[in-house]
mmCIF file of C-alpha atoms in Angstrom:
data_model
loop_
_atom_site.group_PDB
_atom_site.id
_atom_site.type_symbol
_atom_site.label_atom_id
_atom_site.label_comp_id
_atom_site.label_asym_id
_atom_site.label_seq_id
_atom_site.Cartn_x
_atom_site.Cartn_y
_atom_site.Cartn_z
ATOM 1 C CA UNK A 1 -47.254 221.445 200.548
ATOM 2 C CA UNK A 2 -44.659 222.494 197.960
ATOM 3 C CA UNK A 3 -41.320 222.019 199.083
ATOM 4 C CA UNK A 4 -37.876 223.147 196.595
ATOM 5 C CA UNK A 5 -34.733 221.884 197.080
ATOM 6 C CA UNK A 6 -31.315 223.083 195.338
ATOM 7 C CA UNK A 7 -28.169 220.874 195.382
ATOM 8 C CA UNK A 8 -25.190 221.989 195.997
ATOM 9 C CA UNK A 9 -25.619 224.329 198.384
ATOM 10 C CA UNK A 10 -22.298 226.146 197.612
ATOM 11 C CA UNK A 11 -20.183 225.469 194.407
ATOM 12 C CA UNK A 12 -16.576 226.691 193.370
ATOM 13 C CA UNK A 13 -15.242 226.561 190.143
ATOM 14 C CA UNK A 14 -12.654 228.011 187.957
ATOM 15 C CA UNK A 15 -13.246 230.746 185.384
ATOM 16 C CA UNK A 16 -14.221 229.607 182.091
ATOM 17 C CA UNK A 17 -16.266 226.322 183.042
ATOM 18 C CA UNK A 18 -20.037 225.305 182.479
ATOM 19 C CA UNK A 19 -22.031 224.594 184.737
ATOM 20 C CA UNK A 20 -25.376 223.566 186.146
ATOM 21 C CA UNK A 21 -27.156 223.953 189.111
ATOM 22 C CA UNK A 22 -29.934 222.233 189.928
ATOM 23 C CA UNK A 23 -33.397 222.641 191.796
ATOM 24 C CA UNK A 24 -36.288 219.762 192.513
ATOM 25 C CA UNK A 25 -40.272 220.497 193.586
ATOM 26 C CA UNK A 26 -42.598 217.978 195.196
ATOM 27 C CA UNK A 27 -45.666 218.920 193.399
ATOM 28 C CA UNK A 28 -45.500 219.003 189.902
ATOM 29 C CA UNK A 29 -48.354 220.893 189.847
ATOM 30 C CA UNK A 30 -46.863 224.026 188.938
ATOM 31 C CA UNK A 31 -47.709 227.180 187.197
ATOM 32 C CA UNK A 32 -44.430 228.730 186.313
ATOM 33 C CA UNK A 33 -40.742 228.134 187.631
ATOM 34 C CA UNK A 34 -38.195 231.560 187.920
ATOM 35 C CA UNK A 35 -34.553 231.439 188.817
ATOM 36 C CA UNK A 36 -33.061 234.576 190.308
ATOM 37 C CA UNK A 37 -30.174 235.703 191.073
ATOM 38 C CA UNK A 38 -29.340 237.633 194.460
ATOM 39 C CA UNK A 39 -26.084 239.281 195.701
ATOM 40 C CA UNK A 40 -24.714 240.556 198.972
ATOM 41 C CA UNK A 41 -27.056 242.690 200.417
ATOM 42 C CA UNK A 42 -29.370 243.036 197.671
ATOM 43 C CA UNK A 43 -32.465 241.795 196.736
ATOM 44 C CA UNK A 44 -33.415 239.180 193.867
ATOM 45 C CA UNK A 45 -32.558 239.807 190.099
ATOM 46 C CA UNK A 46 -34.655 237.752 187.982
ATOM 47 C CA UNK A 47 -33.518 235.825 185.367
ATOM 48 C CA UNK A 48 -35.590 233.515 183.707
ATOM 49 C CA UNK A 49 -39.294 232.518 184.204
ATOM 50 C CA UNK A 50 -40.052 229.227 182.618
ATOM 51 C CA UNK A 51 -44.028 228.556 181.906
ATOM 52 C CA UNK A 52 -45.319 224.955 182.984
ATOM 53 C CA UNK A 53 -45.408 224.186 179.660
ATOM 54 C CA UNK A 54 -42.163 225.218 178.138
ATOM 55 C CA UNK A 55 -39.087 223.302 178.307
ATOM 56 C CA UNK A 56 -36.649 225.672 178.377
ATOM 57 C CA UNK A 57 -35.608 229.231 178.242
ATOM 58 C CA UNK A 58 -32.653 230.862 177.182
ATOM 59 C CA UNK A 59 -30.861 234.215 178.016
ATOM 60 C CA UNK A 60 -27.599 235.182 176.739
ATOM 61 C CA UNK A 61 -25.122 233.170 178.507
ATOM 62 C CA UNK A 62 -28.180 231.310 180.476
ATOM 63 C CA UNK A 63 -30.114 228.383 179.818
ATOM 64 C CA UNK A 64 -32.837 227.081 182.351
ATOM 65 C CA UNK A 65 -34.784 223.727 181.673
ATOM 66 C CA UNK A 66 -37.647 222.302 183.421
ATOM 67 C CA UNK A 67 -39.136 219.332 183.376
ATOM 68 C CA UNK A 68 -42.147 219.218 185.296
ATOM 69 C CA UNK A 69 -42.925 215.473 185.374
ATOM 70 C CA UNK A 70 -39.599 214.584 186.956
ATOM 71 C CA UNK A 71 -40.106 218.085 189.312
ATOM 72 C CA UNK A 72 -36.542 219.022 188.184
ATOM 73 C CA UNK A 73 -35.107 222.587 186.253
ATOM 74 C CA UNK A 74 -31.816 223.134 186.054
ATOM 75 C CA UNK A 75 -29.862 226.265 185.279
ATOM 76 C CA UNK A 76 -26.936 226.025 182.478
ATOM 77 C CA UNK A 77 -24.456 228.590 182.503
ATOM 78 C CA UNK A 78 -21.586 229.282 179.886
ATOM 79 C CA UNK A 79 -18.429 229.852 179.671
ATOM 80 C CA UNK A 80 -18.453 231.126 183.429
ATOM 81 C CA UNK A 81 -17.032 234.391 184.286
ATOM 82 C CA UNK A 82 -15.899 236.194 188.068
ATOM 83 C CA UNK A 83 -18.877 238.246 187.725
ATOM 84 C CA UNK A 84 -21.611 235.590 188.083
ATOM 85 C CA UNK A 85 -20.752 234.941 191.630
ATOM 86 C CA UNK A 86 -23.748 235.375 193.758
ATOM 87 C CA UNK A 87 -26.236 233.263 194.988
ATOM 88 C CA UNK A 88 -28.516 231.444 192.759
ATOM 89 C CA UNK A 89 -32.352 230.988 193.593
ATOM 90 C CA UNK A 90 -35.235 228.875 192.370
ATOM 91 C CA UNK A 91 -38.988 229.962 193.238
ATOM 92 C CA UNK A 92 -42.141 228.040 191.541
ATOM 93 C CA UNK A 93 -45.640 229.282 191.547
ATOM 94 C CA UNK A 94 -48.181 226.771 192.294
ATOM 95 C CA UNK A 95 -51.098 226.124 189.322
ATOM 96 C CA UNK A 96 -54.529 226.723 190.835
ATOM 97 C CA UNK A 97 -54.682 230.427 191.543
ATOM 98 C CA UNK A 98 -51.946 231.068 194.527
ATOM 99 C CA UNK A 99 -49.498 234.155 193.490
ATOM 100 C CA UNK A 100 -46.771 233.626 195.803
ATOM 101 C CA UNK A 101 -43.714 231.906 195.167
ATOM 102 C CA UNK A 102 -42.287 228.705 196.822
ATOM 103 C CA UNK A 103 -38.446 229.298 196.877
ATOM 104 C CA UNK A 104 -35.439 226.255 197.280
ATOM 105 C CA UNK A 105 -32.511 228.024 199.860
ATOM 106 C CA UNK A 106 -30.048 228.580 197.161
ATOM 107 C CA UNK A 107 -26.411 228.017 195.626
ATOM 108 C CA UNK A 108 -23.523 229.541 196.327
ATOM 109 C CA UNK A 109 -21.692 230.006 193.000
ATOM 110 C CA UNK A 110 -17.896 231.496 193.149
ATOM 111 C CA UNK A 111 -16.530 232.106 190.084
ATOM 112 C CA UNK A 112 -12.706 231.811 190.547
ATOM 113 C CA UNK A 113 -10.092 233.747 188.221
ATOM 114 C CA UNK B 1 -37.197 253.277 184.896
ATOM 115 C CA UNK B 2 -38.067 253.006 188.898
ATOM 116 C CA UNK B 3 -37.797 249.332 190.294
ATOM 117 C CA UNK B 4 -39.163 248.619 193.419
ATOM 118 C CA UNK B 5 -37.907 250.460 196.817
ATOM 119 C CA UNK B 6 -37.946 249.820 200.090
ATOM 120 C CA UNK B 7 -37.126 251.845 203.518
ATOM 121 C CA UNK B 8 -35.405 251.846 205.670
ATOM 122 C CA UNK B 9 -32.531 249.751 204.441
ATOM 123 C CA UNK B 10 -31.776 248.959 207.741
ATOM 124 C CA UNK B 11 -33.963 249.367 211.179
ATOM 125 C CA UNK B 12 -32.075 248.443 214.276
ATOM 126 C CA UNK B 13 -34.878 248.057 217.243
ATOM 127 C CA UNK B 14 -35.016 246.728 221.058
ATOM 128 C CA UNK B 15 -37.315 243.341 222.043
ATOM 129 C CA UNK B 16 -40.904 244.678 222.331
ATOM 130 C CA UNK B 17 -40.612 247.235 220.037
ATOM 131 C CA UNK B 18 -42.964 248.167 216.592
ATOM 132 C CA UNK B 19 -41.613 249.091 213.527
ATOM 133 C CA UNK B 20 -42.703 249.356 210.201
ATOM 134 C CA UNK B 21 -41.470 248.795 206.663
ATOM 135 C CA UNK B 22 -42.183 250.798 203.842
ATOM 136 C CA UNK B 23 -42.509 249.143 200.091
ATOM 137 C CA UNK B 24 -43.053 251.602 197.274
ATOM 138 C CA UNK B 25 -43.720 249.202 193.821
ATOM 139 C CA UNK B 26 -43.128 249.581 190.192
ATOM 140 C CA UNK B 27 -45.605 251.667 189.004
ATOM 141 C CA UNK B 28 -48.945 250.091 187.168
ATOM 142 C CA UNK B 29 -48.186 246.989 189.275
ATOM 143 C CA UNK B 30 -51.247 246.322 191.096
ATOM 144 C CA UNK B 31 -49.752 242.538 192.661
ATOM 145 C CA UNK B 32 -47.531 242.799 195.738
ATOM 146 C CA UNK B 33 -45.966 240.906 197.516
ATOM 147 C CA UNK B 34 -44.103 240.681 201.366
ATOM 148 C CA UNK B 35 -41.067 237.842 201.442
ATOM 149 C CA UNK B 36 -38.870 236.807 204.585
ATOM 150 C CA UNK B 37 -35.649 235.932 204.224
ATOM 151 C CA UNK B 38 -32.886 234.214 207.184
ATOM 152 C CA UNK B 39 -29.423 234.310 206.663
ATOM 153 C CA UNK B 40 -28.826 231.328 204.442
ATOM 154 C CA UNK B 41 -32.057 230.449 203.346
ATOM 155 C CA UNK B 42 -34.441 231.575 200.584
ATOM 156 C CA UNK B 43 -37.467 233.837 201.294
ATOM 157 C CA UNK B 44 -40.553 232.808 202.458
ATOM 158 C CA UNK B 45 -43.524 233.973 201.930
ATOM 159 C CA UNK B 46 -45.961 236.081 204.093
ATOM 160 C CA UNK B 47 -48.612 238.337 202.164
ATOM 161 C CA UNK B 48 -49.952 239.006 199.128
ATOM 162 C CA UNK B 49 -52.122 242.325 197.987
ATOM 163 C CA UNK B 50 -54.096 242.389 194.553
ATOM 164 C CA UNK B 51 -54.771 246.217 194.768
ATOM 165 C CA UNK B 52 -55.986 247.482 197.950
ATOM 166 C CA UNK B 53 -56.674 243.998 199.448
ATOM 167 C CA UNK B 54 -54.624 241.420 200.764
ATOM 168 C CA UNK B 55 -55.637 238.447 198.860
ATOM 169 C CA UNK B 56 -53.436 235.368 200.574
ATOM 170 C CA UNK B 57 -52.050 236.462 204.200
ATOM 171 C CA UNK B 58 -51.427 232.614 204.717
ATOM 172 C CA UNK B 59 -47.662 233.320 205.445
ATOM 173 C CA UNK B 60 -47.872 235.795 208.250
ATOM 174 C CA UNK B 61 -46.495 234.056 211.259
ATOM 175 C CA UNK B 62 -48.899 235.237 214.043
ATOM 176 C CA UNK B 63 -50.985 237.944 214.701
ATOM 177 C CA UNK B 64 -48.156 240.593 215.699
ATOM 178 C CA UNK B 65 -47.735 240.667 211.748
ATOM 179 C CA UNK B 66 -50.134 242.778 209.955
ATOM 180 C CA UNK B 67 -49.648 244.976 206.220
ATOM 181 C CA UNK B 68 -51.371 247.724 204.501
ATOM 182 C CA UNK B 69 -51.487 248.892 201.247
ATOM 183 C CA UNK B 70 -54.522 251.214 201.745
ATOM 184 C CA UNK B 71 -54.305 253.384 198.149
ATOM 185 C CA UNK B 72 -53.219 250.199 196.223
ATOM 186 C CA UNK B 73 -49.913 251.669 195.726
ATOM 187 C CA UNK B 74 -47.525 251.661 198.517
ATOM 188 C CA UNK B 75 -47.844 249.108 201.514
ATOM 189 C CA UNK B 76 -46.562 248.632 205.092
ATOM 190 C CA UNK B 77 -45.245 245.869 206.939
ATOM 191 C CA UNK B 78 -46.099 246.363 210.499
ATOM 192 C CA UNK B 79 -44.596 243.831 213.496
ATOM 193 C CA UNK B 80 -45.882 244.697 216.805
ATOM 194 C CA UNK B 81 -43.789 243.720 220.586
ATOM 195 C CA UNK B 82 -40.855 242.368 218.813
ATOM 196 C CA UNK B 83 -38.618 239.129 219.355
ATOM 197 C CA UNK B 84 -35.594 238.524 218.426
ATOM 198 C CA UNK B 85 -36.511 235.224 216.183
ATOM 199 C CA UNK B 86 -38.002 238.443 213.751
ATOM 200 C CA UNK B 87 -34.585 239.284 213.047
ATOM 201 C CA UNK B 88 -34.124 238.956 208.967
ATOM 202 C CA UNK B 89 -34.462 240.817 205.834
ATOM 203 C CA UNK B 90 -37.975 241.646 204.574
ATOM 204 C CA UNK B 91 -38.526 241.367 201.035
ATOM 205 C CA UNK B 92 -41.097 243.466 198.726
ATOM 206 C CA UNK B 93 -42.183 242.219 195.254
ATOM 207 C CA UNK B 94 -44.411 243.875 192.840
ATOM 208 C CA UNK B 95 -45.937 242.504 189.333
ATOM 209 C CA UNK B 96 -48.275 242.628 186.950
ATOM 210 C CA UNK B 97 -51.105 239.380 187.895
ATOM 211 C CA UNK B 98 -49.562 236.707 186.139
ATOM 212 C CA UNK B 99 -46.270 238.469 185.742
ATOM 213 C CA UNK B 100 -42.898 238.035 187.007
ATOM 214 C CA UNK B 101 -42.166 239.406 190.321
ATOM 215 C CA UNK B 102 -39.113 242.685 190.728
ATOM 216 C CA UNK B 103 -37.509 242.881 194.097
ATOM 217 C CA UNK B 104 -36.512 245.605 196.139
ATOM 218 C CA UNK B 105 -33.787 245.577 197.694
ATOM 219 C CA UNK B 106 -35.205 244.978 201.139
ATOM 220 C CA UNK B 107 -35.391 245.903 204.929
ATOM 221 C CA UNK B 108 -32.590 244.891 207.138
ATOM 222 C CA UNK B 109 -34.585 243.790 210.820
ATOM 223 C CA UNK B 110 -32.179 243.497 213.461
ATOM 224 C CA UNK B 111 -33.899 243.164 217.207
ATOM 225 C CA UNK B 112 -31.580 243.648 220.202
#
């Protein structure tokens, strides 16, 4: 059974700073890995999708690896701003046909001014 | 153009209750999807529908959970005799097969 992990579950830092967040699977056997983004009371934003065999993806500000073998993908963000608070999610689809998404219970990202 | 939307926003219900929840999807999308999510944790899965048919109901917990999606558009969530331990947000996704999956909003389920 697929089981996703992200570490740390909350993280603080000061405007400005990189970061990265990270997120681990158990089977590598994967079809595609997403990160989202959710905030208060709303649902999920997504963000990137990464294909089982890219290695990364990049969107503006936002860079997400993944490295399937190791059953890591981390998310990179730049030059962090007050507005990317929210929560932070990682969901991967299994390979072999199954649709749904197995997601890790999230970080916690405060951006502080 | 219209992402995917869900009603109510909020249902407030007594133990033993039914209710349902309403997902409308991104046009053309003929995958959806119904998510559960607890306060602090990330959603979990509980039904899938390629068109009119629900092609993976492995997540539903027990048999008071049930959906519809009967014109391959719009689906319900339907919980019969409610507990408590039901009490979360409910989730809608809709794609393309293959595709990413957009997120409504969702249902808050509180049960008194």
């Amino acid at each position: 059974k697929q089981e996703v992990t992200q570490i740390p579950a909350a993280l603080s830092v000061p405007e400005g700073e990189n970061l990265v967040l990270n997120c681990s699977f158990t089977d590598s056997a994967i079809y595609n890995l997403q990160w989202f983004r959710q905030d208060p009371g709303k649902g999920l934003t997504s963000l990137l999708l990464i294909q089982s065999s890219q290695r990364e993806q990049t969107s503006g500000r936002l860079n997400a690896s993944l490295d399937k073998s190791s059953g890591r993908s981390t998310l990179y963000i730049a030059a962090s701003q007050p507005g990317d608070s929210a929560t932070y999610l990682c969901a991967v689809r299994d390979a072999g046909g199954a649709q749904k998404l197995v997601f890790g219970q999230g970080t916690r990202l405060t951006i502080n001014p | 153009g219209a992402g995917v939307s869900q009603t109510p926003s909020n249902k407030v219900t007594e133990k033993g209750k039914y209710v349902e929840l309403r997902c409308d999807p991104i046009s053309g999308h003929t995958a959806l999807y119904w998510y559960r999510q607890s306060l602090g944790q990330g959603p979990e899965f509980l039904i899938y529908f390629q068109g009119t048919g629900a092609a993976d109901d492995s997540g539903l917990p027990n048999d008071r959970f049930f959906a519809v999606r009967p014109e391959g558009s719009v689906s319900t969530l339907k919980i019969q005799r409610t507990e408590r331990g039901d009490s979360a947000v409910y989730l809608c996704a809709s794609s393309f097969v293959g595709g990413p999956q957009h997120f409504g909003d969702g249902t808050r389920l509180s049960i008194l």
